[in-house]
Amino acid sequence: MTPRHSPESDGPERGRSAEVDATFAVLSAAERRHALYYLRERESATLDELATVVAGWLRAREDEAGVATPEDRERVRAELHHVHLPRLAAAGIVCYDLDSGEVTLRALPAFLDATIERSLATDRERGGGSRDAPGD
C-alpha cells in the first residue's frame, strides 16, 4: 500500500492543490471578486473606476435599493489600493500601476477563470449585487 503523500505522489498533485488554495484565498474577499468581474469584461480600469463600481455592487448586495455613498467609495478605494489590488498583483492576476492607478487584468489560468465565472453566476442567482455586472 502506497502512502497518500509519498514523495513520488507529491509533485503535480501538490502543485494543483496549491493552485486551488491560492485561487480560493484570492477570491475570498468580495472586493477582489467584484473587481475581477469588472476587469474580465473591460480588461483594464482605473482605481477610481473600480472603486466606484465595486462600492456600488457591495452596497446593492447589502440593500438592493441602496446607493453607495461617497464615504463607501472612498473606503473601498483605500481598501483596493492598500489591500486588494496589491494581493491580486502579487498573485499575478493583475498589473497595478501605483502611480497612474491603472489596473490591467493578466491572462487568467483556466481554473481561475472558470472559478470566477461560477462565482459571478452564483452572485447573480442570489442577487448578490452583481446582477448588473458586465455581461448582463
PDB file of C-alpha atoms in Angstrom:
ATOM      1  CA  MET A   1       0.000   0.000   0.000  1.00  0.00           C
ATOM      2  CA  THR A   2       1.422   3.395  -1.014  1.00  0.00           C
ATOM      3  CA  PRO A   3       1.098   6.239   1.498  1.00  0.00           C
ATOM      4  CA  ARG A   4      -1.147   9.076   0.362  1.00  0.00           C
ATOM      5  CA  HIS A   5       1.648  11.626   0.468  1.00  0.00           C
ATOM      6  CA  SER A   6       4.656   9.687  -0.666  1.00  0.00           C
ATOM      7  CA  PRO A   7       7.457  11.739  -2.256  1.00  0.00           C
ATOM      8  CA  GLU A   8       6.590  10.246  -5.642  1.00  0.00           C
ATOM      9  CA  SER A   9       2.991  11.455  -5.483  1.00  0.00           C
ATOM     10  CA  ASP A  10       3.517  14.982  -4.145  1.00  0.00           C
ATOM     11  CA  GLY A  11       4.650  16.672  -7.368  1.00  0.00           C
ATOM     12  CA  PRO A  12       1.718  17.534  -9.664  1.00  0.00           C
ATOM     13  CA  GLU A  13      -0.954  16.927  -7.024  1.00  0.00           C
ATOM     14  CA  ARG A  14       0.684  19.275  -4.537  1.00  0.00           C
ATOM     15  CA  GLY A  15       1.034  21.933  -7.255  1.00  0.00           C
ATOM     16  CA  ARG A  16      -2.626  21.605  -8.200  1.00  0.00           C
ATOM     17  CA  SER A  17      -3.662  21.777  -4.559  1.00  0.00           C
ATOM     18  CA  ALA A  18      -1.589  24.922  -4.090  1.00  0.00           C
ATOM     19  CA  GLU A  19      -3.253  26.468  -7.167  1.00  0.00           C
ATOM     20  CA  VAL A  20      -6.717  25.694  -5.769  1.00  0.00           C
ATOM     21  CA  ASP A  21      -5.788  27.086  -2.342  1.00  0.00           C
ATOM     22  CA  ALA A  22      -4.367  30.269  -3.880  1.00  0.00           C
ATOM     23  CA  THR A  23      -7.434  30.729  -6.084  1.00  0.00           C
ATOM     24  CA  PHE A  24      -9.864  30.470  -3.202  1.00  0.00           C
ATOM     25  CA  ALA A  25      -7.725  32.713  -0.994  1.00  0.00           C
ATOM     26  CA  VAL A  26      -7.717  35.400  -3.691  1.00  0.00           C
ATOM     27  CA  LEU A  27     -11.455  35.062  -4.292  1.00  0.00           C
ATOM     28  CA  SER A  28     -12.347  35.031  -0.595  1.00  0.00           C
ATOM     29  CA  ALA A  29     -12.850  38.818  -0.485  1.00  0.00           C
ATOM     30  CA  ALA A  30     -15.946  40.238  -2.172  1.00  0.00           C
ATOM     31  CA  GLU A  31     -13.980  43.349  -3.191  1.00  0.00           C
ATOM     32  CA  ARG A  32     -11.486  41.252  -5.163  1.00  0.00           C
ATOM     33  CA  ARG A  33     -14.212  39.136  -6.776  1.00  0.00           C
ATOM     34  CA  HIS A  34     -16.180  42.186  -7.895  1.00  0.00           C
ATOM     35  CA  ALA A  35     -13.052  43.883  -9.222  1.00  0.00           C
ATOM     36  CA  LEU A  36     -12.260  40.742 -11.223  1.00  0.00           C
ATOM     37  CA  TYR A  37     -15.822  40.500 -12.578  1.00  0.00           C
ATOM     38  CA  TYR A  38     -15.448  44.025 -13.908  1.00  0.00           C
ATOM     39  CA  LEU A  39     -11.926  43.539 -15.234  1.00  0.00           C
ATOM     40  CA  ARG A  40     -12.866  40.332 -17.067  1.00  0.00           C
ATOM     41  CA  GLU A  41     -15.278  42.405 -19.142  1.00  0.00           C
ATOM     42  CA  ARG A  42     -13.164  45.549 -19.536  1.00  0.00           C
ATOM     43  CA  GLU A  43      -9.580  44.174 -19.269  1.00  0.00           C
ATOM     44  CA  SER A  44      -8.418  47.392 -17.604  1.00  0.00           C
ATOM     45  CA  ALA A  45      -9.748  50.181 -15.424  1.00  0.00           C
ATOM     46  CA  THR A  46      -8.518  52.925 -13.174  1.00  0.00           C
ATOM     47  CA  LEU A  47      -8.512  52.606  -9.414  1.00  0.00           C
ATOM     48  CA  ASP A  48     -11.211  55.289  -9.215  1.00  0.00           C
ATOM     49  CA  GLU A  49     -13.407  53.478 -11.732  1.00  0.00           C
ATOM     50  CA  LEU A  50     -13.036  50.189  -9.851  1.00  0.00           C
ATOM     51  CA  ALA A  51     -13.773  51.877  -6.526  1.00  0.00           C
ATOM     52  CA  THR A  52     -16.992  53.357  -7.890  1.00  0.00           C
ATOM     53  CA  VAL A  53     -18.196  50.092  -9.421  1.00  0.00           C
ATOM     54  CA  VAL A  54     -17.199  47.850  -6.527  1.00  0.00           C
ATOM     55  CA  ALA A  55     -18.670  50.205  -3.917  1.00  0.00           C
ATOM     56  CA  GLY A  56     -21.950  50.248  -5.842  1.00  0.00           C
ATOM     57  CA  TRP A  57     -22.110  46.473  -6.115  1.00  0.00           C
ATOM     58  CA  LEU A  58     -21.243  45.992  -2.460  1.00  0.00           C
ATOM     59  CA  ARG A  59     -23.925  48.474  -1.379  1.00  0.00           C
ATOM     60  CA  ALA A  60     -26.509  46.785  -3.628  1.00  0.00           C
ATOM     61  CA  ARG A  61     -25.541  43.464  -2.084  1.00  0.00           C
ATOM     62  CA  GLU A  62     -26.445  44.829   1.361  1.00  0.00           C
ATOM     63  CA  ASP A  63     -29.523  46.755   0.263  1.00  0.00           C
ATOM     64  CA  GLU A  64     -30.982  46.248  -3.208  1.00  0.00           C
ATOM     65  CA  ALA A  65     -32.318  49.809  -3.261  1.00  0.00           C
ATOM     66  CA  GLY A  66     -29.190  51.247  -1.651  1.00  0.00           C
ATOM     67  CA  VAL A  67     -26.853  53.673  -3.320  1.00  0.00           C
ATOM     68  CA  ALA A  68     -23.172  53.820  -2.469  1.00  0.00           C
ATOM     69  CA  THR A  69     -22.179  56.982  -0.649  1.00  0.00           C
ATOM     70  CA  PRO A  70     -19.002  58.970  -1.261  1.00  0.00           C
ATOM     71  CA  GLU A  71     -17.744  57.521   2.037  1.00  0.00           C
ATOM     72  CA  ASP A  72     -18.406  53.975   0.768  1.00  0.00           C
ATOM     73  CA  ARG A  73     -16.467  54.756  -2.392  1.00  0.00           C
ATOM     74  CA  GLU A  74     -13.508  56.224  -0.512  1.00  0.00           C
ATOM     75  CA  ARG A  75     -13.396  53.272   1.891  1.00  0.00           C
ATOM     76  CA  VAL A  76     -13.464  50.789  -0.999  1.00  0.00           C
ATOM     77  CA  ARG A  77     -10.862  52.841  -2.896  1.00  0.00           C
ATOM     78  CA  ALA A  78      -8.488  52.743   0.080  1.00  0.00           C
ATOM     79  CA  GLU A  79      -9.033  49.010   0.569  1.00  0.00           C
ATOM     80  CA  LEU A  80      -8.482  48.304  -3.125  1.00  0.00           C
ATOM     81  CA  HIS A  81      -5.322  50.416  -3.172  1.00  0.00           C
ATOM     82  CA  HIS A  82      -3.751  49.131   0.037  1.00  0.00           C
ATOM     83  CA  VAL A  83      -5.019  45.543   0.257  1.00  0.00           C
ATOM     84  CA  HIS A  84      -6.902  44.009  -2.630  1.00  0.00           C
ATOM     85  CA  LEU A  85      -5.081  45.180  -5.745  1.00  0.00           C
ATOM     86  CA  PRO A  86      -1.614  44.506  -4.265  1.00  0.00           C
ATOM     87  CA  ARG A  87      -2.798  40.999  -3.372  1.00  0.00           C
ATOM     88  CA  LEU A  88      -4.127  40.416  -6.892  1.00  0.00           C
ATOM     89  CA  ALA A  89      -0.882  41.793  -8.322  1.00  0.00           C
ATOM     90  CA  ALA A  90       1.240  39.577  -6.055  1.00  0.00           C
ATOM     91  CA  ALA A  91      -0.780  36.572  -7.253  1.00  0.00           C
ATOM     92  CA  GLY A  92      -0.012  37.536 -10.871  1.00  0.00           C
ATOM     93  CA  ILE A  93      -3.666  38.169 -11.713  1.00  0.00           C
ATOM     94  CA  VAL A  94      -3.467  41.902 -12.410  1.00  0.00           C
ATOM     95  CA  CYS A  95      -0.881  44.542 -13.127  1.00  0.00           C
ATOM     96  CA  TYR A  96      -1.405  47.526 -10.847  1.00  0.00           C
ATOM     97  CA  ASP A  97       0.446  50.756 -11.580  1.00  0.00           C
ATOM     98  CA  LEU A  98       0.550  52.645  -8.290  1.00  0.00           C
ATOM     99  CA  ASP A  99       1.471  55.932  -9.983  1.00  0.00           C
ATOM    100  CA  SER A 100      -1.259  56.041 -12.623  1.00  0.00           C
ATOM    101  CA  GLY A 101      -3.828  53.936 -10.766  1.00  0.00           C
ATOM    102  CA  GLU A 102      -4.273  51.775 -13.867  1.00  0.00           C
ATOM    103  CA  VAL A 103      -5.269  48.151 -13.271  1.00  0.00           C
ATOM    104  CA  THR A 104      -4.942  45.607 -16.079  1.00  0.00           C
ATOM    105  CA  LEU A 105      -6.101  42.017 -15.977  1.00  0.00           C
ATOM    106  CA  ARG A 106      -3.482  39.446 -16.959  1.00  0.00           C
ATOM    107  CA  ALA A 107      -4.280  36.223 -18.798  1.00  0.00           C
ATOM    108  CA  LEU A 108      -6.075  34.009 -16.298  1.00  0.00           C
ATOM    109  CA  PRO A 109      -5.339  30.316 -15.835  1.00  0.00           C
ATOM    110  CA  ALA A 110      -8.311  28.214 -16.933  1.00  0.00           C
ATOM    111  CA  PHE A 111      -9.086  27.067 -13.379  1.00  0.00           C
ATOM    112  CA  LEU A 112      -9.193  30.642 -12.048  1.00  0.00           C
ATOM    113  CA  ASP A 113     -11.257  31.922 -14.977  1.00  0.00           C
ATOM    114  CA  ALA A 114     -13.796  29.103 -14.565  1.00  0.00           C
ATOM    115  CA  THR A 115     -13.988  29.703 -10.821  1.00  0.00           C
ATOM    116  CA  ILE A 116     -14.597  33.434 -11.308  1.00  0.00           C
ATOM    117  CA  GLU A 117     -17.285  32.684 -13.885  1.00  0.00           C
ATOM    118  CA  ARG A 118     -19.063  30.316 -11.499  1.00  0.00           C
ATOM    119  CA  SER A 119     -18.748  32.801  -8.648  1.00  0.00           C
ATOM    120  CA  LEU A 120     -20.300  35.530 -10.795  1.00  0.00           C
ATOM    121  CA  ALA A 121     -23.165  33.219 -11.773  1.00  0.00           C
ATOM    122  CA  THR A 122     -23.771  32.390  -8.113  1.00  0.00           C
ATOM    123  CA  ASP A 123     -23.739  36.073  -7.121  1.00  0.00           C
ATOM    124  CA  ARG A 124     -26.239  36.841  -9.890  1.00  0.00           C
ATOM    125  CA  GLU A 125     -28.533  33.964  -8.853  1.00  0.00           C
ATOM    126  CA  ARG A 126     -28.708  35.090  -5.254  1.00  0.00           C
ATOM    127  CA  GLY A 127     -28.972  38.761  -6.149  1.00  0.00           C
ATOM    128  CA  GLY A 128     -25.545  39.412  -4.700  1.00  0.00           C
ATOM    129  CA  GLY A 129     -25.218  42.940  -6.007  1.00  0.00           C
ATOM    130  CA  SER A 130     -23.654  41.849  -9.287  1.00  0.00           C
ATOM    131  CA  ARG A 131     -26.831  41.330 -11.238  1.00  0.00           C
ATOM    132  CA  ASP A 132     -25.905  44.387 -13.277  1.00  0.00           C
ATOM    133  CA  ALA A 133     -22.340  43.218 -13.690  1.00  0.00           C
ATOM    134  CA  PRO A 134     -20.800  43.412 -17.136  1.00  0.00           C
ATOM    135  CA  GLY A 135     -22.230  40.836 -19.454  1.00  0.00           C
ATOM    136  CA  ASP A 136     -25.841  41.229 -18.352  1.00  0.00           C
TER     137      ASP A 136
END
